[in-house]
Amino acid sequence: MFLTMNRSPIADRIESLMHEQGLNKAEVSRRSGVSRVYLTDLFKGKSREPRRSNIIKIAKALGVTVDSLYRDENIANRSNLNPDKKENRFFGDAIPYVPQNIENINVIGAVQAGIFTEALEWEYDKRYHIRIPIDDGYSLDFNRYALEVRGESMNRIFPNGSLICVIDFSELGRSPQTGDYVTVMRRDAYGAGFETTVKALQIREDGSYCLWPRSTDPSFQQPFIITSPESDTDFFDPAGAPDIQVKGLVVGTVRTRLKAVF
């Protein structure tokens, strides 16, 4: 057993469970897909803030919940915030929220929060990444990407210039649901490309989709209605309308231009 004072309490919990189950690093590596080198570094304290995606895999390999592995880490975080158990000058007795997962998300293009406009996905040399906390309730194994929001039709939720974090429904393995904020693509009726927008989704009893704006602009108050889709996320209007795809679920936002709305 490694004895390292600087390592994460998560490492202590994992090593204890391995000992209880009679598992070595090779077996845990085989089950989880996490390398033995990573496990060695974790136990030696070289990974003080273990990557959550790896901890998820290790938890599954050990047959325990992720929360059970983070239990001791949460206690350590709280004691570090107030080691003398005195009232914190900023937060009183409350424990400030400390996100456990900070990830790099690639900003790959822009989406129009208004009418459908040409899908804008940038060349690789123009893309950039942002470092944001991930606390959206979905596995870190899902691929996330970010888009710049342009336009005013969603300014109550996503102001012009803000960023939205998106996971594609094909990645999530579930269908869109009423209340989701979604990105929607449709085939350009006059070209070979696609147009895109971001809206709030309502699915009506007749199966039609209402894409609602959320705007202070009187020009953006009525929904765009898609009638009787043939499937949950992809469909073609028999009358000859362009193909449409409810592509991605908005799971987070970063506001870069704050403005009060009345």
PDB file of C-alpha atoms in Angstrom:
ATOM      1  CA  MET A   1       0.000   0.000   0.000  1.00  0.00           C
ATOM      2  CA  PHE A   2       1.277   3.430  -0.940  1.00  0.00           C
ATOM      3  CA  LEU A   3       1.674   5.870   1.943  1.00  0.00           C
ATOM      4  CA  THR A   4       1.498   9.391   0.534  1.00  0.00           C
ATOM      5  CA  MET A   5       0.222  12.344   2.533  1.00  0.00           C
ATOM      6  CA  ASN A   6      -0.463  14.517  -0.521  1.00  0.00           C
ATOM      7  CA  ARG A   7      -2.762  12.249  -2.447  1.00  0.00           C
ATOM      8  CA  SER A   8      -6.493  12.659  -2.860  1.00  0.00           C
ATOM      9  CA  PRO A   9      -8.858  10.990  -0.370  1.00  0.00           C
ATOM     10  CA  ILE A  10     -10.420   9.390  -3.460  1.00  0.00           C
ATOM     11  CA  ALA A  11      -7.222   7.365  -3.882  1.00  0.00           C
ATOM     12  CA  ASP A  12      -7.528   6.120  -0.294  1.00  0.00           C
ATOM     13  CA  ARG A  13     -11.102   4.999  -0.925  1.00  0.00           C
ATOM     14  CA  ILE A  14     -10.236   3.246  -4.204  1.00  0.00           C
ATOM     15  CA  GLU A  15      -7.254   1.442  -2.689  1.00  0.00           C
ATOM     16  CA  SER A  16      -9.340   0.330   0.295  1.00  0.00           C
ATOM     17  CA  LEU A  17     -12.022  -1.094  -2.009  1.00  0.00           C
ATOM     18  CA  MET A  18      -9.395  -2.881  -4.095  1.00  0.00           C
ATOM     19  CA  HIS A  19      -8.003  -4.467  -0.938  1.00  0.00           C
ATOM     20  CA  GLU A  20     -11.495  -5.520   0.209  1.00  0.00           C
ATOM     21  CA  GLN A  21     -12.249  -7.115  -3.171  1.00  0.00           C
ATOM     22  CA  GLY A  22      -8.830  -8.713  -3.574  1.00  0.00           C
ATOM     23  CA  LEU A  23      -8.056  -6.749  -6.741  1.00  0.00           C
ATOM     24  CA  ASN A  24      -4.695  -5.481  -7.974  1.00  0.00           C
ATOM     25  CA  LYS A  25      -3.971  -2.583 -10.311  1.00  0.00           C
ATOM     26  CA  ALA A  26      -3.745  -4.856 -13.353  1.00  0.00           C
ATOM     27  CA  GLU A  27      -7.263  -6.205 -12.795  1.00  0.00           C
ATOM     28  CA  VAL A  28      -8.773  -2.779 -12.119  1.00  0.00           C
ATOM     29  CA  SER A  29      -7.023  -1.440 -15.227  1.00  0.00           C
ATOM     30  CA  ARG A  30      -8.411  -4.288 -17.321  1.00  0.00           C
ATOM     31  CA  ARG A  31     -11.958  -3.804 -16.025  1.00  0.00           C
ATOM     32  CA  SER A  32     -12.030  -0.016 -16.236  1.00  0.00           C
ATOM     33  CA  GLY A  33      -9.843   0.772 -19.229  1.00  0.00           C
ATOM     34  CA  VAL A  34      -7.823   3.156 -17.045  1.00  0.00           C
ATOM     35  CA  SER A  35      -4.077   2.598 -17.423  1.00  0.00           C
ATOM     36  CA  ARG A  36      -1.949   1.070 -14.651  1.00  0.00           C
ATOM     37  CA  VAL A  37       0.331   4.111 -14.918  1.00  0.00           C
ATOM     38  CA  TYR A  38      -2.604   6.381 -14.070  1.00  0.00           C
ATOM     39  CA  LEU A  39      -3.513   4.214 -11.067  1.00  0.00           C
ATOM     40  CA  THR A  40       0.090   4.251  -9.853  1.00  0.00           C
ATOM     41  CA  ASP A  41       0.263   8.050 -10.175  1.00  0.00           C
ATOM     42  CA  LEU A  42      -3.089   8.345  -8.372  1.00  0.00           C
ATOM     43  CA  PHE A  43      -1.865   6.282  -5.411  1.00  0.00           C
ATOM     44  CA  LYS A  44       1.444   8.146  -5.283  1.00  0.00           C
ATOM     45  CA  GLY A  45      -0.319  11.497  -5.092  1.00  0.00           C
ATOM     46  CA  LYS A  46       0.655  12.711  -8.559  1.00  0.00           C
ATOM     47  CA  SER A  47      -3.026  13.178  -9.429  1.00  0.00           C
ATOM     48  CA  ARG A  48      -4.258  15.288  -6.524  1.00  0.00           C
ATOM     49  CA  GLU A  49      -7.422  16.223  -8.496  1.00  0.00           C
ATOM     50  CA  PRO A  50      -8.265  12.997 -10.368  1.00  0.00           C
ATOM     51  CA  ARG A  51     -10.056  13.326 -13.681  1.00  0.00           C
ATOM     52  CA  ARG A  52     -13.741  12.553 -13.067  1.00  0.00           C
ATOM     53  CA  SER A  53     -14.129  10.577 -16.298  1.00  0.00           C
ATOM     54  CA  ASN A  54     -11.502   8.118 -15.020  1.00  0.00           C
ATOM     55  CA  ILE A  55     -13.102   7.956 -11.567  1.00  0.00           C
ATOM     56  CA  ILE A  56     -16.438   7.086 -13.221  1.00  0.00           C
ATOM     57  CA  LYS A  57     -14.767   4.156 -15.000  1.00  0.00           C
ATOM     58  CA  ILE A  58     -13.012   2.996 -11.826  1.00  0.00           C
ATOM     59  CA  ALA A  59     -16.249   3.198  -9.816  1.00  0.00           C
ATOM     60  CA  LYS A  60     -17.993   1.002 -12.387  1.00  0.00           C
ATOM     61  CA  ALA A  61     -15.119  -1.508 -12.271  1.00  0.00           C
ATOM     62  CA  LEU A  62     -15.363  -1.668  -8.478  1.00  0.00           C
ATOM     63  CA  GLY A  63     -19.153  -1.896  -8.465  1.00  0.00           C
ATOM     64  CA  VAL A  64     -19.708   1.273  -6.443  1.00  0.00           C
ATOM     65  CA  THR A  65     -21.266   4.670  -7.088  1.00  0.00           C
ATOM     66  CA  VAL A  66     -19.207   7.675  -8.106  1.00  0.00           C
ATOM     67  CA  ASP A  67     -20.632   9.627  -5.159  1.00  0.00           C
ATOM     68  CA  SER A  68     -19.256   7.048  -2.726  1.00  0.00           C
ATOM     69  CA  LEU A  69     -15.737   7.643  -4.059  1.00  0.00           C
ATOM     70  CA  TYR A  70     -16.108  11.420  -3.804  1.00  0.00           C
ATOM     71  CA  ARG A  71     -17.501  11.241  -0.253  1.00  0.00           C
ATOM     72  CA  ASP A  72     -14.183  11.738   1.511  1.00  0.00           C
ATOM     73  CA  GLU A  73     -13.093  14.317  -1.051  1.00  0.00           C
ATOM     74  CA  ASN A  74     -16.151  16.450  -0.266  1.00  0.00           C
ATOM     75  CA  ILE A  75     -15.311  16.303   3.448  1.00  0.00           C
ATOM     76  CA  ALA A  76     -11.719  17.325   2.736  1.00  0.00           C
ATOM     77  CA  ASN A  77     -12.835  20.233   0.567  1.00  0.00           C
ATOM     78  CA  ARG A  78     -15.085  21.530   3.323  1.00  0.00           C
ATOM     79  CA  SER A  79     -12.418  21.295   6.011  1.00  0.00           C
ATOM     80  CA  ASN A  80      -9.926  23.100   3.770  1.00  0.00           C
ATOM     81  CA  LEU A  81     -12.379  25.934   3.287  1.00  0.00           C
ATOM     82  CA  ASN A  82     -12.740  26.392   7.055  1.00  0.00           C
ATOM     83  CA  PRO A  83      -9.935  24.489   8.826  1.00  0.00           C
ATOM     84  CA  ASP A  84     -10.372  26.236  12.174  1.00  0.00           C
ATOM     85  CA  LYS A  85     -14.186  25.719  12.133  1.00  0.00           C
ATOM     86  CA  LYS A  86     -14.574  29.467  12.527  1.00  0.00           C
ATOM     87  CA  GLU A  87     -17.161  31.463  10.651  1.00  0.00           C
ATOM     88  CA  ASN A  88     -15.985  32.210   7.134  1.00  0.00           C
ATOM     89  CA  ARG A  89     -15.877  35.982   6.635  1.00  0.00           C
ATOM     90  CA  PHE A  90     -17.568  35.743   3.225  1.00  0.00           C
ATOM     91  CA  PHE A  91     -19.915  32.767   3.519  1.00  0.00           C
ATOM     92  CA  GLY A  92     -20.743  32.475   7.216  1.00  0.00           C
ATOM     93  CA  ASP A  93     -21.495  28.873   8.086  1.00  0.00           C
ATOM     94  CA  ALA A  94     -22.451  27.996   4.496  1.00  0.00           C
ATOM     95  CA  ILE A  95     -20.131  25.888   2.351  1.00  0.00           C
ATOM     96  CA  PRO A  96     -19.382  27.655  -0.959  1.00  0.00           C
ATOM     97  CA  TYR A  97     -20.132  25.644  -4.088  1.00  0.00           C
ATOM     98  CA  VAL A  98     -16.925  24.110  -5.406  1.00  0.00           C
ATOM     99  CA  PRO A  99     -17.367  22.415  -8.809  1.00  0.00           C
ATOM    100  CA  GLN A 100     -15.564  19.093  -8.962  1.00  0.00           C
ATOM    101  CA  ASN A 101     -15.164  18.988 -12.745  1.00  0.00           C
ATOM    102  CA  ILE A 102     -13.429  21.691 -14.742  1.00  0.00           C
ATOM    103  CA  GLU A 103     -13.139  20.740 -18.413  1.00  0.00           C
ATOM    104  CA  ASN A 104     -11.862  22.218 -21.664  1.00  0.00           C
ATOM    105  CA  ILE A 105     -14.719  22.571 -24.171  1.00  0.00           C
ATOM    106  CA  ASN A 106     -14.076  23.341 -27.838  1.00  0.00           C
ATOM    107  CA  VAL A 107     -15.981  26.267 -29.348  1.00  0.00           C
ATOM    108  CA  ILE A 108     -16.534  24.999 -32.885  1.00  0.00           C
ATOM    109  CA  GLY A 109     -18.860  27.567 -34.452  1.00  0.00           C
ATOM    110  CA  ALA A 110     -21.893  29.803 -34.081  1.00  0.00           C
ATOM    111  CA  VAL A 111     -25.655  29.290 -33.981  1.00  0.00           C
ATOM    112  CA  GLN A 112     -28.381  31.791 -34.799  1.00  0.00           C
ATOM    113  CA  ALA A 113     -30.926  32.519 -32.070  1.00  0.00           C
ATOM    114  CA  GLY A 114     -33.510  33.807 -34.517  1.00  0.00           C
ATOM    115  CA  ILE A 115     -34.596  32.539 -37.890  1.00  0.00           C
ATOM    116  CA  PHE A 116     -32.818  29.613 -39.501  1.00  0.00           C
ATOM    117  CA  THR A 117     -29.544  30.765 -41.011  1.00  0.00           C
ATOM    118  CA  GLU A 118     -26.646  28.981 -42.636  1.00  0.00           C
ATOM    119  CA  ALA A 119     -24.961  26.593 -40.214  1.00  0.00           C
ATOM    120  CA  LEU A 120     -21.654  28.126 -39.241  1.00  0.00           C
ATOM    121  CA  GLU A 121     -18.972  25.650 -38.216  1.00  0.00           C
ATOM    122  CA  TRP A 122     -15.515  27.167 -38.232  1.00  0.00           C
ATOM    123  CA  GLU A 123     -12.297  25.906 -39.722  1.00  0.00           C
ATOM    124  CA  TYR A 124     -10.097  24.165 -37.154  1.00  0.00           C
ATOM    125  CA  ASP A 125      -7.579  27.011 -37.004  1.00  0.00           C
ATOM    126  CA  LYS A 126     -10.348  29.444 -35.972  1.00  0.00           C
ATOM    127  CA  ARG A 127     -11.759  27.312 -33.166  1.00  0.00           C
ATOM    128  CA  TYR A 128     -10.844  27.882 -29.546  1.00  0.00           C
ATOM    129  CA  HIS A 129     -11.624  26.295 -26.196  1.00  0.00           C
ATOM    130  CA  ILE A 130     -13.036  27.502 -22.900  1.00  0.00           C
ATOM    131  CA  ARG A 131     -12.442  26.065 -19.455  1.00  0.00           C
ATOM    132  CA  ILE A 132     -15.707  25.747 -17.554  1.00  0.00           C
ATOM    133  CA  PRO A 133     -17.186  23.764 -14.653  1.00  0.00           C
ATOM    134  CA  ILE A 134     -19.256  20.765 -15.768  1.00  0.00           C
ATOM    135  CA  ASP A 135     -22.213  20.062 -13.501  1.00  0.00           C
ATOM    136  CA  ASP A 136     -24.993  19.221 -15.963  1.00  0.00           C
ATOM    137  CA  GLY A 137     -25.821  15.758 -14.644  1.00  0.00           C
ATOM    138  CA  TYR A 138     -24.515  13.892 -17.687  1.00  0.00           C
ATOM    139  CA  SER A 139     -21.483  11.629 -17.849  1.00  0.00           C
ATOM    140  CA  LEU A 140     -18.178  13.295 -18.641  1.00  0.00           C
ATOM    141  CA  ASP A 141     -17.688  10.587 -21.239  1.00  0.00           C
ATOM    142  CA  PHE A 142     -20.210  12.373 -23.485  1.00  0.00           C
ATOM    143  CA  ASN A 143     -18.677  14.649 -26.101  1.00  0.00           C
ATOM    144  CA  ARG A 144     -19.529  18.300 -25.458  1.00  0.00           C
ATOM    145  CA  TYR A 145     -18.908  21.278 -27.707  1.00  0.00           C
ATOM    146  CA  ALA A 146     -19.750  24.966 -27.506  1.00  0.00           C
ATOM    147  CA  LEU A 147     -21.348  27.401 -29.941  1.00  0.00           C
ATOM    148  CA  GLU A 148     -21.482  31.193 -29.963  1.00  0.00           C
ATOM    149  CA  VAL A 149     -25.055  32.514 -29.889  1.00  0.00           C
ATOM    150  CA  ARG A 150     -25.929  35.238 -32.368  1.00  0.00           C
ATOM    151  CA  GLY A 151     -29.200  37.135 -32.475  1.00  0.00           C
ATOM    152  CA  GLU A 152     -31.905  38.238 -30.061  1.00  0.00           C
ATOM    153  CA  SER A 153     -34.652  35.591 -30.260  1.00  0.00           C
ATOM    154  CA  MET A 154     -33.363  33.764 -27.173  1.00  0.00           C
ATOM    155  CA  ASN A 155     -31.993  36.744 -25.257  1.00  0.00           C
ATOM    156  CA  ARG A 156     -33.938  35.981 -22.065  1.00  0.00           C
ATOM    157  CA  ILE A 157     -31.930  32.764 -21.728  1.00  0.00           C
ATOM    158  CA  PHE A 158     -28.963  33.035 -24.105  1.00  0.00           C
ATOM    159  CA  PRO A 159     -28.035  36.682 -24.750  1.00  0.00           C
ATOM    160  CA  ASN A 160     -26.382  37.582 -28.028  1.00  0.00           C
ATOM    161  CA  GLY A 161     -22.690  36.739 -27.743  1.00  0.00           C
ATOM    162  CA  SER A 162     -23.060  34.110 -25.021  1.00  0.00           C
ATOM    163  CA  LEU A 163     -21.869  30.528 -25.396  1.00  0.00           C
ATOM    164  CA  ILE A 164     -23.964  27.377 -25.170  1.00  0.00           C
ATOM    165  CA  CYS A 165     -22.599  23.938 -24.293  1.00  0.00           C
ATOM    166  CA  VAL A 166     -24.191  21.162 -26.361  1.00  0.00           C
ATOM    167  CA  ILE A 167     -24.362  17.354 -26.374  1.00  0.00           C
ATOM    168  CA  ASP A 168     -25.853  15.741 -29.477  1.00  0.00           C
ATOM    169  CA  PHE A 169     -28.916  13.546 -28.945  1.00  0.00           C
ATOM    170  CA  SER A 170     -27.168  10.791 -30.896  1.00  0.00           C
ATOM    171  CA  GLU A 171     -24.516  10.870 -28.159  1.00  0.00           C
ATOM    172  CA  LEU A 172     -27.044  10.946 -25.312  1.00  0.00           C
ATOM    173  CA  GLY A 173     -29.084   8.065 -26.692  1.00  0.00           C
ATOM    174  CA  ARG A 174     -32.399   9.681 -25.813  1.00  0.00           C
ATOM    175  CA  SER A 175     -35.108  11.588 -27.652  1.00  0.00           C
ATOM    176  CA  PRO A 176     -35.802  15.316 -27.276  1.00  0.00           C
ATOM    177  CA  GLN A 177     -38.347  16.206 -24.605  1.00  0.00           C
ATOM    178  CA  THR A 178     -40.639  19.129 -23.908  1.00  0.00           C
ATOM    179  CA  GLY A 179     -38.718  21.790 -22.035  1.00  0.00           C
ATOM    180  CA  ASP A 180     -35.367  21.031 -23.654  1.00  0.00           C
ATOM    181  CA  TYR A 181     -33.365  23.832 -25.193  1.00  0.00           C
ATOM    182  CA  VAL A 182     -32.223  22.388 -28.499  1.00  0.00           C
ATOM    183  CA  THR A 183     -30.203  23.129 -31.582  1.00  0.00           C
ATOM    184  CA  VAL A 184     -32.086  22.359 -34.789  1.00  0.00           C
ATOM    185  CA  MET A 185     -30.735  21.886 -38.301  1.00  0.00           C
ATOM    186  CA  ARG A 186     -32.649  21.812 -41.560  1.00  0.00           C
ATOM    187  CA  ARG A 187     -31.549  21.313 -45.131  1.00  0.00           C
ATOM    188  CA  ASP A 188     -31.182  24.511 -47.120  1.00  0.00           C
ATOM    189  CA  ALA A 189     -34.009  24.527 -49.662  1.00  0.00           C
ATOM    190  CA  TYR A 190     -31.831  26.489 -52.107  1.00  0.00           C
ATOM    191  CA  GLY A 191     -28.495  24.771 -51.672  1.00  0.00           C
ATOM    192  CA  ALA A 192     -26.595  21.708 -50.516  1.00  0.00           C
ATOM    193  CA  GLY A 193     -25.867  23.033 -47.039  1.00  0.00           C
ATOM    194  CA  PHE A 194     -27.787  23.234 -43.779  1.00  0.00           C
ATOM    195  CA  GLU A 195     -29.364  25.984 -41.710  1.00  0.00           C
ATOM    196  CA  THR A 196     -29.475  26.006 -37.921  1.00  0.00           C
ATOM    197  CA  THR A 197     -31.085  27.688 -34.923  1.00  0.00           C
ATOM    198  CA  VAL A 198     -31.472  27.267 -31.151  1.00  0.00           C
ATOM    199  CA  LYS A 199     -34.914  27.212 -29.505  1.00  0.00           C
ATOM    200  CA  ALA A 200     -36.999  25.924 -26.599  1.00  0.00           C
ATOM    201  CA  LEU A 201     -38.804  22.710 -27.545  1.00  0.00           C
ATOM    202  CA  GLN A 202     -42.446  21.838 -26.912  1.00  0.00           C
ATOM    203  CA  ILE A 203     -43.877  18.539 -28.171  1.00  0.00           C
ATOM    204  CA  ARG A 204     -47.662  18.733 -28.587  1.00  0.00           C
ATOM    205  CA  GLU A 205     -50.221  15.939 -28.250  1.00  0.00           C
ATOM    206  CA  ASP A 206     -50.510  15.577 -32.032  1.00  0.00           C
ATOM    207  CA  GLY A 207     -46.763  14.880 -32.225  1.00  0.00           C
ATOM    208  CA  SER A 208     -45.831  18.208 -33.743  1.00  0.00           C
ATOM    209  CA  TYR A 209     -42.798  20.140 -32.506  1.00  0.00           C
ATOM    210  CA  CYS A 210     -43.009  23.790 -31.469  1.00  0.00           C
ATOM    211  CA  LEU A 211     -39.694  25.636 -31.422  1.00  0.00           C
ATOM    212  CA  TRP A 212     -40.236  28.613 -29.134  1.00  0.00           C
ATOM    213  CA  PRO A 213     -38.163  31.791 -28.885  1.00  0.00           C
ATOM    214  CA  ARG A 214     -37.505  33.325 -25.479  1.00  0.00           C
ATOM    215  CA  SER A 215     -37.040  36.969 -26.339  1.00  0.00           C
ATOM    216  CA  THR A 216     -37.826  40.521 -25.274  1.00  0.00           C
ATOM    217  CA  ASP A 217     -37.979  41.464 -28.973  1.00  0.00           C
ATOM    218  CA  PRO A 218     -41.597  41.630 -30.262  1.00  0.00           C
ATOM    219  CA  SER A 219     -40.339  40.250 -33.563  1.00  0.00           C
ATOM    220  CA  PHE A 220     -39.565  36.932 -31.872  1.00  0.00           C
ATOM    221  CA  GLN A 221     -42.663  35.781 -30.015  1.00  0.00           C
ATOM    222  CA  GLN A 222     -44.235  33.065 -32.185  1.00  0.00           C
ATOM    223  CA  PRO A 223     -43.025  29.468 -32.432  1.00  0.00           C
ATOM    224  CA  PHE A 224     -41.749  27.704 -35.515  1.00  0.00           C
ATOM    225  CA  ILE A 225     -43.927  24.595 -35.880  1.00  0.00           C
ATOM    226  CA  ILE A 226     -42.790  21.277 -37.308  1.00  0.00           C
ATOM    227  CA  THR A 227     -45.759  19.042 -38.061  1.00  0.00           C
ATOM    228  CA  SER A 228     -45.876  15.285 -37.453  1.00  0.00           C
ATOM    229  CA  PRO A 229     -42.218  14.222 -37.511  1.00  0.00           C
ATOM    230  CA  GLU A 230     -41.675  10.669 -38.732  1.00  0.00           C
ATOM    231  CA  SER A 231     -39.160   9.943 -35.947  1.00  0.00           C
ATOM    232  CA  ASP A 232     -37.990  11.587 -32.768  1.00  0.00           C
ATOM    233  CA  THR A 233     -35.054  13.527 -34.150  1.00  0.00           C
ATOM    234  CA  ASP A 234     -34.982  13.253 -37.955  1.00  0.00           C
ATOM    235  CA  PHE A 235     -37.833  13.699 -40.365  1.00  0.00           C
ATOM    236  CA  PHE A 236     -38.840  14.757 -43.847  1.00  0.00           C
ATOM    237  CA  ASP A 237     -42.078  16.555 -44.614  1.00  0.00           C
ATOM    238  CA  PRO A 238     -44.040  14.529 -47.232  1.00  0.00           C
ATOM    239  CA  ALA A 239     -45.095  17.794 -48.860  1.00  0.00           C
ATOM    240  CA  GLY A 240     -41.497  18.400 -49.839  1.00  0.00           C
ATOM    241  CA  ALA A 241     -40.182  20.600 -47.005  1.00  0.00           C
ATOM    242  CA  PRO A 242     -36.440  20.416 -46.220  1.00  0.00           C
ATOM    243  CA  ASP A 243     -35.053  17.686 -43.982  1.00  0.00           C
ATOM    244  CA  ILE A 244     -34.977  18.736 -40.329  1.00  0.00           C
ATOM    245  CA  GLN A 245     -32.982  17.358 -37.429  1.00  0.00           C
ATOM    246  CA  VAL A 246     -33.317  18.192 -33.742  1.00  0.00           C
ATOM    247  CA  LYS A 247     -29.598  17.786 -33.301  1.00  0.00           C
ATOM    248  CA  GLY A 248     -28.327  18.766 -29.873  1.00  0.00           C
ATOM    249  CA  LEU A 249     -29.352  19.375 -26.278  1.00  0.00           C
ATOM    250  CA  VAL A 250     -28.139  22.578 -24.644  1.00  0.00           C
ATOM    251  CA  VAL A 251     -26.752  21.471 -21.263  1.00  0.00           C
ATOM    252  CA  GLY A 252     -25.084  24.696 -20.127  1.00  0.00           C
ATOM    253  CA  THR A 253     -24.342  28.290 -20.943  1.00  0.00           C
ATOM    254  CA  VAL A 254     -21.606  30.836 -20.366  1.00  0.00           C
ATOM    255  CA  ARG A 255     -22.831  34.420 -20.459  1.00  0.00           C
ATOM    256  CA  THR A 256     -20.263  36.772 -21.888  1.00  0.00           C
ATOM    257  CA  ARG A 257     -22.434  39.883 -22.259  1.00  0.00           C
ATOM    258  CA  LEU A 258     -24.534  40.368 -19.148  1.00  0.00           C
ATOM    259  CA  LYS A 259     -27.519  42.696 -19.421  1.00  0.00           C
ATOM    260  CA  ALA A 260     -30.611  43.125 -17.277  1.00  0.00           C
ATOM    261  CA  VAL A 261     -33.880  42.370 -19.076  1.00  0.00           C
ATOM    262  CA  PHE A 262     -37.150  44.096 -18.027  1.00  0.00           C
TER     263      PHE A 262
END
